[in-house]
């Protein structure tokens, strides 16, 4: 894409093995199955990094433990770790996470996306931008940005 | 404010559906002479919709303003005359629409902002328009004859995008709030005839600690409320202190109090009603109501929450707007794509009789609306429905009435009456010269009511004795006329006599 990558040599980790969903304890097929950490992680793990052919999972930008979910309160918080402190792609990654969850979760869900504390030079600014829905709405009307987000999300629709 | 002492209840009157994306903002038409009452809504679906109350009392979409804005329409505002509608869009333009007899036409497009326009506001006289946006600027436009708009000033000062602009209700002061967490006040300075920032309220001056999303003034203009991503509402004293010259009084607005611990997520909208009620809408899907607390007015004024409506919408509440004419009517807009019309009413004053042992006598009035059209033309049947009868509850000291019944809000009546085991006595105030007998009825709620409320109709003095006592308490009023009504004048005469129906609720000793 651009001349000179922001992080030319990211550390690539192994993908976690896919666990099968926990076997439901009740055999009632109409029983409510709450959305859990694993399900959220499955939604976002395959998102492609905006500048590398690796997934967010492979770059440890998101891990299962970085996801908090409370299905009763319809609340999710994803904390992601940019690969380097000055990563200008942090807002794009955050936008990808938000869009993916927006499209995957029921509309009752409230989603907060934030950078892990201490992992980004302009942490507060990135967090504020990612959680300002007016800015997110405006960004998602920008065709170039939408194209970028869509290409990052493509591997997640497997 | 007497009516606010009791418990309040927010009743959903109607849900307006039509937008295909989140609804961002709402504006009630001021409904001055010759302009019908309207609600404008704007949305991420790039359209503006106009909603009007139809003859049946329900709100219907009467126009869709589309194919002008190419991106989200973020904000809309009616001019004080109600004739022009301004809409601000992420496409960088502000469009001016005029009602051209039957449809709305776009009569002007204001270009200038670098990118997204986020808010638009008319000043009190309608001579100036302000816009603001992501380019951190505030623009002031002057309205020239022939729908020409000239930019008279571009105000710079905010360091981040400007979320909302709003004019003071009586003076030419403009307030802007921003993503940079500050509130700025702008005024025209005498010397060079240009606009300047005359006050900046930041965190250091008790201001907000995150994005300020919206502001609203009370009707007198001596108080302002702001709401923020920091989950608080702040009240500001915007009055002129006696020690100040009027040219200076906008330079030192004082922080009066902070309402915190109520909303759980970003507060997007706040609006102060003419009656002094503050409504706020937030990303926690709830609408809350606040008013000034009279209890401890010794030193600092304080505000208390009167009511919280959880799950007012399925998703974030983006806008709350009080109707300018009917002070208890509120509209809200949400990410769920719907608009809701709400009515705030008091529910408890009957059950809170001061002396519970005595009967509680209150007066309610029934107003006759549009009786003529139905009465006139009665030819064959003797029983005719006299238009739509609105039943309102009012206390002698109250300045306004709480509508209890209309075809748009039958639920109100149900809730109102089922909370009060009582005998309903009806006193028609008119002489029954035309043998009109009120039969109180409704179609929906008889089952609910019958078991709990007795009914007795008292014959007014001067009547001719024909009084029907219906078996069931039903609401709406029918009149039986013993003869045909031949002319418009006759019908008008009847209507004039059908002024007030007094209802007395007598508490049933428990």
XYZ file of C-alpha atoms in Angstrom:
668
model
C 0.000 0.000 0.000
C 2.042 2.930 1.214
C 5.747 3.555 0.854
C 7.493 2.417 3.994
C 5.566 0.371 6.461
C 4.979 1.834 9.887
C 6.026 -1.381 11.544
C 8.143 -3.251 8.992
C 8.879 -6.331 11.058
C 6.088 -7.248 13.390
C 6.402 -10.258 15.664
C 4.090 -12.968 14.474
C 2.656 -15.381 17.009
C 1.036 -18.706 16.520
C -2.706 -18.835 16.202
C -4.570 -20.294 19.091
C -6.230 -23.537 18.379
C -9.916 -23.216 17.692
C -11.856 -24.694 20.524
C -15.213 -26.118 19.770
C -17.974 -24.251 21.485
C -18.651 -25.581 24.934
C -21.142 -28.349 24.827
C -24.340 -26.929 26.237
C -25.158 -28.411 29.598
C -28.836 -28.467 28.864
C -30.171 -30.274 25.871
C -33.003 -27.796 25.478
C -32.361 -26.353 22.071
C -34.463 -23.316 22.837
C -32.410 -22.462 25.894
C -30.822 -19.072 25.748
C -27.143 -19.195 24.955
C -25.485 -16.070 26.198
C -22.810 -14.364 24.141
C -19.444 -14.983 25.783
C -15.808 -13.993 25.519
C -15.004 -16.798 23.152
C -17.768 -15.853 20.775
C -16.619 -12.240 20.631
C -13.064 -13.387 20.096
C -14.182 -15.619 17.252
C -15.779 -12.587 15.625
C -12.620 -10.490 15.685
C -9.601 -12.847 15.703
C -9.384 -13.144 11.920
C -9.504 -9.415 11.187
C -6.493 -8.673 9.009
C -3.980 -6.083 10.105
C -4.264 -3.019 7.845
C -0.623 -3.237 6.745
C 0.376 -6.883 7.127
C -1.030 -10.109 5.812
C -1.468 -11.349 9.381
C -4.522 -11.498 11.538
C -4.976 -9.455 14.707
C -4.713 -12.709 16.583
C -1.370 -13.579 15.005
C -0.006 -10.170 15.916
C -1.483 -10.427 19.429
C -3.310 -7.169 18.850
C -6.321 -8.886 20.376
C -6.436 -11.886 22.673
C -9.337 -13.689 24.234
C -8.421 -12.208 27.602
C -8.575 -8.677 26.246
C -12.312 -9.022 25.762
C -14.798 -8.259 28.501
C -18.372 -9.193 27.897
C -21.513 -9.037 29.970
C -24.379 -10.503 28.044
C -26.966 -9.580 30.660
C -26.008 -5.930 30.436
C -25.405 -6.144 26.684
C -21.933 -4.761 27.090
C -18.620 -5.543 25.369
C -15.240 -3.932 25.810
C -12.378 -4.856 23.535
C -8.919 -3.709 24.560
C -6.372 -3.980 21.777
C -2.602 -3.631 21.760
C -1.045 -1.904 18.765
C 2.161 -3.560 17.603
C 4.234 -0.417 18.193
C 3.697 2.685 20.287
C 3.395 5.149 17.455
C 1.232 3.028 15.263
C -0.810 5.377 13.113
C -2.921 2.407 12.135
C -4.353 2.162 15.642
C -7.503 4.069 14.744
C -8.034 1.927 11.661
C -7.653 -1.246 13.700
C -10.075 0.139 16.265
C -12.523 1.060 13.537
C -12.304 -2.472 12.101
C -13.049 -3.960 15.530
C -16.004 -1.641 15.996
C -17.470 -2.253 12.554
C -17.046 -6.006 12.872
C -18.842 -6.073 16.222
C -21.482 -3.646 14.996
C -22.285 -6.051 12.179
C -22.059 -9.223 14.284
C -23.729 -8.409 17.581
C -27.385 -7.764 18.335
C -28.223 -4.059 18.238
C -28.841 -3.987 21.989
C -25.095 -4.256 22.557
C -23.006 -1.312 23.709
C -19.431 -1.611 22.514
C -16.375 0.178 23.861
C -13.088 -0.142 21.999
C -9.870 1.045 23.591
C -6.133 0.816 23.313
C -4.452 -1.121 26.117
C -3.198 1.342 28.717
C 0.397 2.324 28.124
C 0.696 0.812 24.676
C 0.171 3.859 22.518
C 1.672 7.330 22.468
C -1.640 9.095 21.932
C -3.793 6.632 23.812
C -6.389 9.099 25.065
C -6.850 10.680 21.650
C -7.249 7.311 19.939
C -9.735 6.100 22.545
C -11.771 9.276 22.329
C -11.976 9.113 18.568
C -12.931 5.433 18.488
C -15.757 5.979 20.932
C -17.199 9.116 19.357
C -19.991 7.654 17.299
C -20.413 10.790 15.237
C -16.818 10.545 14.062
C -17.222 6.826 13.450
C -20.379 7.505 11.436
C -18.583 10.154 9.391
C -15.595 7.853 8.825
C -17.873 5.117 7.584
C -19.180 7.462 4.897
C -15.652 7.839 3.554
C -15.380 5.364 0.645
C -11.599 4.918 0.927
C -11.791 4.130 4.591
C -14.725 1.780 4.121
C -12.791 -0.063 1.433
C -9.855 -0.437 3.785
C -12.037 -1.658 6.640
C -13.865 -4.083 4.379
C -10.625 -5.588 3.121
C -9.443 -6.104 6.705
C -12.732 -7.716 7.630
C -12.855 -9.990 4.622
C -11.056 -12.963 6.236
C -13.542 -12.909 9.119
C -16.441 -13.906 6.937
C -15.137 -17.414 6.422
C -44.732 24.164 39.055
C -47.339 22.735 41.422
C -48.089 19.884 39.120
C -44.570 18.611 39.281
C -44.696 17.785 42.932
C -46.362 14.471 42.432
C -45.024 11.425 40.680
C -44.531 11.843 37.008
C -45.051 9.292 34.349
C -43.853 9.301 30.787
C -46.306 7.791 28.385
C -45.446 6.808 24.882
C -47.986 8.367 22.558
C -46.680 7.193 19.237
C -43.672 5.668 17.539
C -42.815 7.216 14.184
C -41.169 4.872 11.737
C -39.852 5.601 8.297
C -36.170 6.454 8.514
C -33.908 3.646 7.387
C -30.891 4.629 9.470
C -30.239 6.255 12.839
C -32.182 9.448 13.523
C -29.805 12.149 14.654
C -31.827 15.209 15.389
C -35.323 16.651 15.733
C -36.899 20.093 15.497
C -40.454 21.150 16.290
C -41.878 23.844 14.110
C -42.760 26.908 16.203
C -46.249 26.701 14.642
C -46.931 30.397 14.470
C -49.849 31.925 12.554
C -50.645 30.146 9.387
C -48.009 27.457 9.739
C -49.235 24.102 10.964
C -47.430 22.254 13.757
C -44.697 20.040 12.366
C -41.810 17.920 13.549
C -38.722 17.629 11.365
C -36.318 14.727 11.771
C -33.013 14.069 10.064
C -31.083 10.878 9.687
C -28.091 8.877 8.570
C -30.284 7.792 5.647
C -29.528 11.239 4.110
C -33.152 12.360 4.319
C -35.249 14.742 6.350
C -38.793 13.782 7.219
C -41.630 16.100 8.143
C -44.264 14.755 10.503
C -47.680 16.321 10.971
C -50.613 15.579 13.170
C -53.471 14.269 11.074
C -57.192 14.693 11.689
C -57.243 11.449 13.640
C -54.707 12.849 16.062
C -51.826 10.633 15.010
C -48.516 11.888 13.654
C -47.879 10.974 10.056
C -45.015 11.609 7.701
C -46.190 14.358 5.363
C -42.990 14.896 3.395
C -39.588 13.357 2.756
C -36.840 15.798 1.811
C -34.351 13.792 -0.193
C -31.954 13.878 -3.128
C -30.292 17.046 -1.861
C -27.859 15.964 0.817
C -25.441 13.274 -0.275
C -24.410 12.188 3.211
C -25.853 11.997 6.740
C -28.119 14.897 7.697
C -26.897 15.649 11.186
C -29.016 18.550 12.381
C -32.124 20.532 11.501
C -33.634 23.798 12.733
C -36.760 25.811 11.910
C -36.539 29.554 11.535
C -38.493 31.472 14.199
C -41.227 32.206 11.661
C -41.540 28.482 11.004
C -41.313 29.083 7.277
C -37.750 27.957 6.644
C -36.017 24.758 7.654
C -32.221 24.603 7.742
C -30.499 21.209 7.538
C -26.800 20.567 8.178
C -25.101 17.606 6.576
C -21.881 15.635 6.630
C -21.687 16.488 2.905
C -20.336 19.887 3.997
C -23.424 21.908 3.094
C -26.348 23.460 4.887
C -29.591 23.439 2.935
C -32.459 25.882 3.403
C -35.929 24.550 2.675
C -39.121 26.504 2.247
C -42.669 25.270 2.359
C -43.950 26.147 -1.087
C -47.599 25.170 -0.725
C -47.808 21.421 -0.775
C -44.120 20.598 -0.823
C -40.762 21.661 0.516
C -38.294 23.092 -1.947
C -34.597 23.628 -1.366
C -34.209 27.396 -1.845
C -30.560 27.804 -0.858
C -27.439 25.760 -0.221
C -24.764 27.182 2.071
C -21.281 26.025 1.197
C -18.096 26.899 2.967
C -17.207 24.373 5.609
C -14.287 22.111 4.650
C -16.152 18.957 5.573
C -18.916 17.691 7.871
C -21.385 20.318 9.122
C -22.693 19.164 12.479
C -25.154 21.728 13.733
C -27.261 24.676 12.625
C -29.152 27.303 14.646
C -31.244 30.425 13.916
C -31.059 33.448 16.172
C -34.211 34.692 17.884
C -35.121 37.213 15.192
C -34.341 34.884 12.318
C -31.828 37.307 10.824
C -28.741 35.195 11.486
C -27.864 31.556 11.060
C -24.913 29.794 12.681
C -23.290 26.546 11.546
C -20.362 24.532 12.866
C -18.474 21.415 11.955
C -15.513 19.128 11.927
C -13.263 21.867 10.509
C -13.249 23.429 14.029
C -14.967 26.600 12.833
C -18.245 28.331 13.510
C -19.798 30.288 10.644
C -22.305 33.085 10.970
C -24.569 33.763 8.026
C -26.790 36.784 7.472
C -30.101 36.309 5.738
C -30.569 38.706 2.841
C -33.746 39.329 0.870
C -34.540 36.663 -1.679
C -33.181 33.753 0.344
C -29.602 34.896 -0.066
C -27.236 33.966 2.745
C -24.032 35.857 3.215
C -21.275 34.617 5.488
C -20.444 37.475 7.850
C -17.908 35.727 10.039
C -15.853 32.548 10.352
C -15.047 32.007 14.006
C -11.924 30.140 14.966
C -10.993 29.171 18.468
C -12.016 25.612 19.061
C -9.123 23.177 18.724
C -11.298 20.219 17.678
C -14.557 19.670 15.855
C -17.501 21.729 17.021
C -20.469 19.568 17.965
C -23.255 22.097 18.360
C -24.060 25.780 18.051
C -27.041 27.442 19.656
C -28.178 31.055 20.019
C -29.244 32.630 23.270
C -33.074 32.947 23.269
C -33.162 36.721 23.461
C -29.761 38.341 22.945
C -27.341 37.969 20.081
C -24.969 35.644 21.849
C -23.904 32.419 20.248
C -22.719 29.389 22.213
C -20.714 26.534 20.742
C -19.670 23.233 22.329
C -16.917 20.978 21.141
C -14.931 17.762 21.084
C -12.173 19.881 22.676
C -14.273 19.720 25.909
C -14.933 23.481 25.987
C -17.935 25.750 25.740
C -17.356 29.019 23.911
C -19.490 32.141 23.867
C -19.335 34.447 20.859
C -20.569 38.035 20.528
C -20.334 40.881 18.111
C -17.878 43.411 19.453
C -18.847 47.037 19.107
C -15.557 48.340 17.750
C -14.808 46.479 14.578
C -18.232 45.026 14.028
C -16.813 41.544 14.020
C -17.591 38.479 16.091
C -15.238 37.371 18.847
C -14.989 34.702 21.450
C -15.935 36.477 24.665
C -15.744 33.527 27.007
C -14.277 30.026 27.067
C -15.461 27.603 29.694
C -12.954 24.799 30.048
C -12.213 22.156 32.619
C -10.314 24.747 34.650
C -13.495 26.805 35.071
C -15.593 23.845 36.318
C -16.338 22.831 32.741
C -16.602 19.385 31.213
C -13.798 16.831 31.090
C -14.764 15.282 27.769
C -16.664 16.127 24.565
C -19.540 18.538 25.134
C -22.398 17.355 22.923
C -25.246 19.779 23.440
C -26.608 22.793 25.246
C -29.947 24.394 25.962
C -31.139 27.600 27.607
C -34.144 27.962 29.864
C -36.920 30.159 28.529
C -35.728 33.274 30.371
C -32.217 32.808 29.053
C -30.652 33.238 32.491
C -29.600 29.598 32.801
C -27.951 27.166 30.439
C -27.506 23.406 30.632
C -24.786 21.450 28.834
C -24.300 17.692 28.489
C -21.206 15.691 27.832
C -19.359 12.473 27.201
C -18.100 12.870 30.783
C -21.589 11.603 31.799
C -22.576 14.841 33.505
C -24.987 17.686 32.915
C -23.871 21.116 34.038
C -26.029 24.104 34.848
C -24.669 27.588 34.243
C -25.830 30.976 35.459
C -26.053 33.091 32.324
C -27.810 36.059 33.873
C -26.477 39.581 34.136
C -25.427 40.433 37.646
C -26.429 43.892 38.836
C -22.796 44.867 39.248
C -22.027 44.186 35.624
C -22.645 46.316 32.616
C -24.750 44.543 30.056
C -21.844 44.528 27.633
C -19.859 42.485 30.095
C -22.314 40.070 31.525
C -21.611 37.337 29.019
C -17.978 37.229 30.025
C -18.459 35.544 33.352
C -21.028 32.808 33.311
C -20.892 30.911 36.566
C -21.045 27.196 37.125
C -24.083 26.507 39.308
C -24.109 22.771 39.670
C -23.138 19.465 38.110
C -25.568 16.588 37.757
C -23.526 13.413 37.829
C -24.183 9.788 38.590
C -27.349 9.582 36.509
C -26.472 8.607 32.968
C -24.208 5.602 32.422
C -23.051 6.491 28.937
C -22.484 9.574 26.795
C -25.255 12.171 27.054
C -26.015 13.349 23.539
C -28.927 15.692 23.987
C -30.426 18.014 26.531
C -33.420 20.326 26.244
C -34.977 22.749 28.718
C -38.768 23.045 28.521
C -40.699 26.283 28.828
C -41.931 25.024 32.181
C -38.426 24.524 33.498
C -38.064 20.789 33.016
C -34.772 19.499 31.685
C -34.908 16.377 29.529
C -31.752 14.492 28.614
C -31.167 11.637 26.207
C -28.116 9.390 26.238
C -26.315 6.393 24.847
C -27.691 4.321 27.729
C -31.033 4.288 25.842
C -32.682 6.263 28.643
C -34.389 9.634 28.932
C -34.166 11.475 32.221
C -35.969 14.517 33.593
C -34.600 17.061 36.021
C -35.929 20.186 37.669
C -34.678 22.683 40.160
C -35.093 21.518 43.693
C -36.711 24.066 45.986
C -35.783 22.273 49.181
C -32.411 23.748 49.985
C -32.254 27.037 48.208
C -30.159 28.575 50.957
C -26.909 28.848 49.089
C -26.408 26.955 45.846
C -29.310 26.038 43.604
C -29.644 22.316 43.161
C -31.388 20.151 40.628
C -32.954 16.783 41.200
C -33.953 13.975 38.923
C -37.714 13.651 38.655
C -38.009 10.654 36.437
C -35.952 8.154 34.528
C -37.317 6.324 31.517
C -35.127 3.284 30.983
C -35.165 1.664 27.564
C -36.935 4.640 26.071
C -35.512 3.306 22.814
C -33.800 0.061 21.818
C -30.594 1.941 21.121
C -28.868 5.277 21.874
C -31.115 8.327 22.297
C -29.647 11.063 20.115
C -32.114 13.887 20.512
C -34.826 15.017 22.922
C -36.994 18.015 22.072
C -39.932 19.543 23.928
C -42.858 20.754 21.893
C -42.924 24.559 22.079
C -46.717 24.741 22.275
C -47.652 21.762 24.400
C -45.164 21.905 27.234
C -45.526 18.273 28.265
C -45.050 16.785 24.833
C -41.569 15.462 24.096
C -40.079 13.908 20.980
C -37.030 11.657 21.033
C -34.880 10.223 18.255
C -32.664 7.178 18.330
C -30.079 5.010 16.636
C -32.869 2.439 16.345
C -34.244 4.560 13.480
C -37.420 5.568 15.279
C -38.820 8.748 16.742
C -41.104 8.614 19.735
C -43.652 11.128 20.933
C -44.048 11.132 24.693
C -46.354 12.810 27.096
C -45.212 13.607 30.579
C -48.031 13.467 33.083
C -48.569 13.447 36.748
C -50.036 10.272 38.122
C -50.364 10.504 41.805
C -52.141 13.594 42.978
C -55.491 11.871 43.324
C -54.128 9.103 45.428
C -52.169 11.562 47.465
C -55.155 13.309 48.971
C -53.975 15.502 51.757
C -56.506 14.076 54.133
C -56.994 10.499 53.103
C -60.158 10.136 55.135
C -62.023 12.768 53.209
C -63.184 12.520 49.695
C -60.855 14.043 47.223
C -62.583 16.423 44.915
C -60.788 17.645 41.917
C -62.082 19.169 38.787
C -61.337 17.906 35.399
C -62.471 19.581 32.280
C -63.555 18.241 29.011
C -62.868 20.415 26.080
C -64.717 20.076 22.875
C -62.610 20.221 19.799
C -63.954 20.510 16.308
C -67.481 19.711 17.237
C -68.994 21.351 14.245
C -67.930 19.055 11.500
C -69.621 16.103 13.020
C -72.697 17.723 14.457
C -73.569 19.544 11.320
C -75.008 17.310 8.738
C -76.772 15.060 11.149
C -79.767 14.024 9.184
C -81.069 10.651 9.954
C -79.601 9.385 13.122
C -80.302 11.071 16.355
C -77.130 10.046 18.008
C -74.114 11.830 16.724
C -70.608 11.910 17.912
C -69.509 15.393 18.702
C -66.050 15.401 17.321
C -63.177 14.388 19.413
C -63.499 15.251 23.030
C -60.304 15.791 24.879
C -60.437 15.126 28.579
C -57.925 17.028 30.610
C -57.143 16.979 34.242
C -56.232 20.237 35.883
C -55.919 21.604 39.341
C -57.344 25.024 40.109
C -53.876 26.471 40.641
C -52.352 24.938 37.586
C -51.562 26.906 34.530
C -51.890 24.017 32.177
C -53.909 20.901 31.721
C -52.710 17.386 31.435
C -54.516 15.850 28.527
C -55.908 12.526 29.604
C -57.725 11.392 26.592
C -57.455 11.904 22.943
C -57.609 9.412 20.185
C -53.847 9.582 19.997
C -53.333 8.685 23.589
C -56.078 6.501 24.934
C -53.547 4.743 27.095
C -53.145 7.841 29.197
C -56.699 7.650 30.341
C -56.325 4.029 31.250
C -53.268 4.634 33.344
C -54.782 7.712 34.896
C -57.951 6.067 36.021
C -56.783 2.636 36.983
C -54.507 4.110 39.587
C -57.461 5.662 41.339
C -60.310 3.657 42.697
C -62.951 6.313 42.634
C -66.413 7.357 41.702
C -66.503 9.568 38.698
C -69.130 12.269 38.778
C -69.832 14.207 35.686
C -71.286 17.691 35.683
C -72.094 19.042 32.271
C -71.779 22.793 32.425
C -74.215 23.501 29.688
C -77.998 23.641 29.924
C -79.500 20.748 28.118
C -81.602 22.802 25.856
C -81.091 20.543 22.917
C -81.662 17.437 24.912
C -78.062 16.636 24.597
C -77.198 13.991 27.010
C -73.642 13.180 27.619
C -72.914 9.543 27.406
C -69.440 8.904 28.444
C -67.962 6.000 26.619
C -64.925 4.540 25.074
C -64.220 1.432 23.166
C -61.025 0.153 24.636
C -61.022 0.319 28.332
C -64.385 -0.513 29.705
C -63.183 -3.781 31.085
C -60.351 -2.111 32.871
C -62.501 0.574 34.346
C -65.796 -0.964 35.125
C -64.728 -2.921 38.077
C -62.953 -0.030 39.710
C -64.884 3.106 39.057
C -68.452 3.989 39.699
C -70.147 6.630 37.621
C -72.814 9.182 38.286
C -73.962 11.913 35.963
C -75.433 14.963 37.586
C -78.035 16.940 35.797
C -77.111 20.573 35.560
C -79.538 23.270 36.518
C -81.733 24.430 33.722
C -81.658 21.135 31.951
C -84.699 19.321 30.755
C -84.090 16.151 32.557
C -82.911 13.706 30.002
C -79.920 12.104 31.564
C -78.560 8.776 30.541
C -76.473 6.792 32.902
C -74.403 4.403 30.888
C -73.851 0.949 32.154
C -70.170 1.150 31.515
C -67.743 3.877 31.936
C -66.492 4.631 28.526
C -64.732 7.681 27.368
C -65.487 10.063 24.628
C -68.768 11.921 24.755
C -71.816 11.387 22.580
C -74.739 13.686 22.439
C -78.245 12.775 21.623
C -80.188 15.455 19.919
C -83.935 15.309 19.790
C -84.110 17.039 16.477
C -82.118 17.571 13.394
C -79.574 20.281 13.216
C -80.234 22.297 10.124
C -77.592 24.924 9.857
C -74.034 25.719 10.515
C -75.118 28.473 12.905
C -77.121 26.045 14.944
C -74.215 23.686 15.134
C -71.922 26.482 16.144
C -74.350 27.460 18.853
C -74.381 23.964 20.223
C -70.662 23.784 20.125
C -70.391 27.048 21.999
C -72.498 25.641 24.764
C -70.501 22.482 25.129
C -67.754 24.085 27.043
C -66.918 22.249 30.116
C -67.747 18.947 31.623
C -66.699 18.793 35.207
C -65.539 15.487 36.415
C -65.223 14.852 40.079
C -63.406 11.860 41.289
C -64.425 10.827 44.735
C -62.148 8.482 46.517
C -63.649 5.225 47.558
C -62.814 4.560 51.169
C -60.527 1.605 51.215
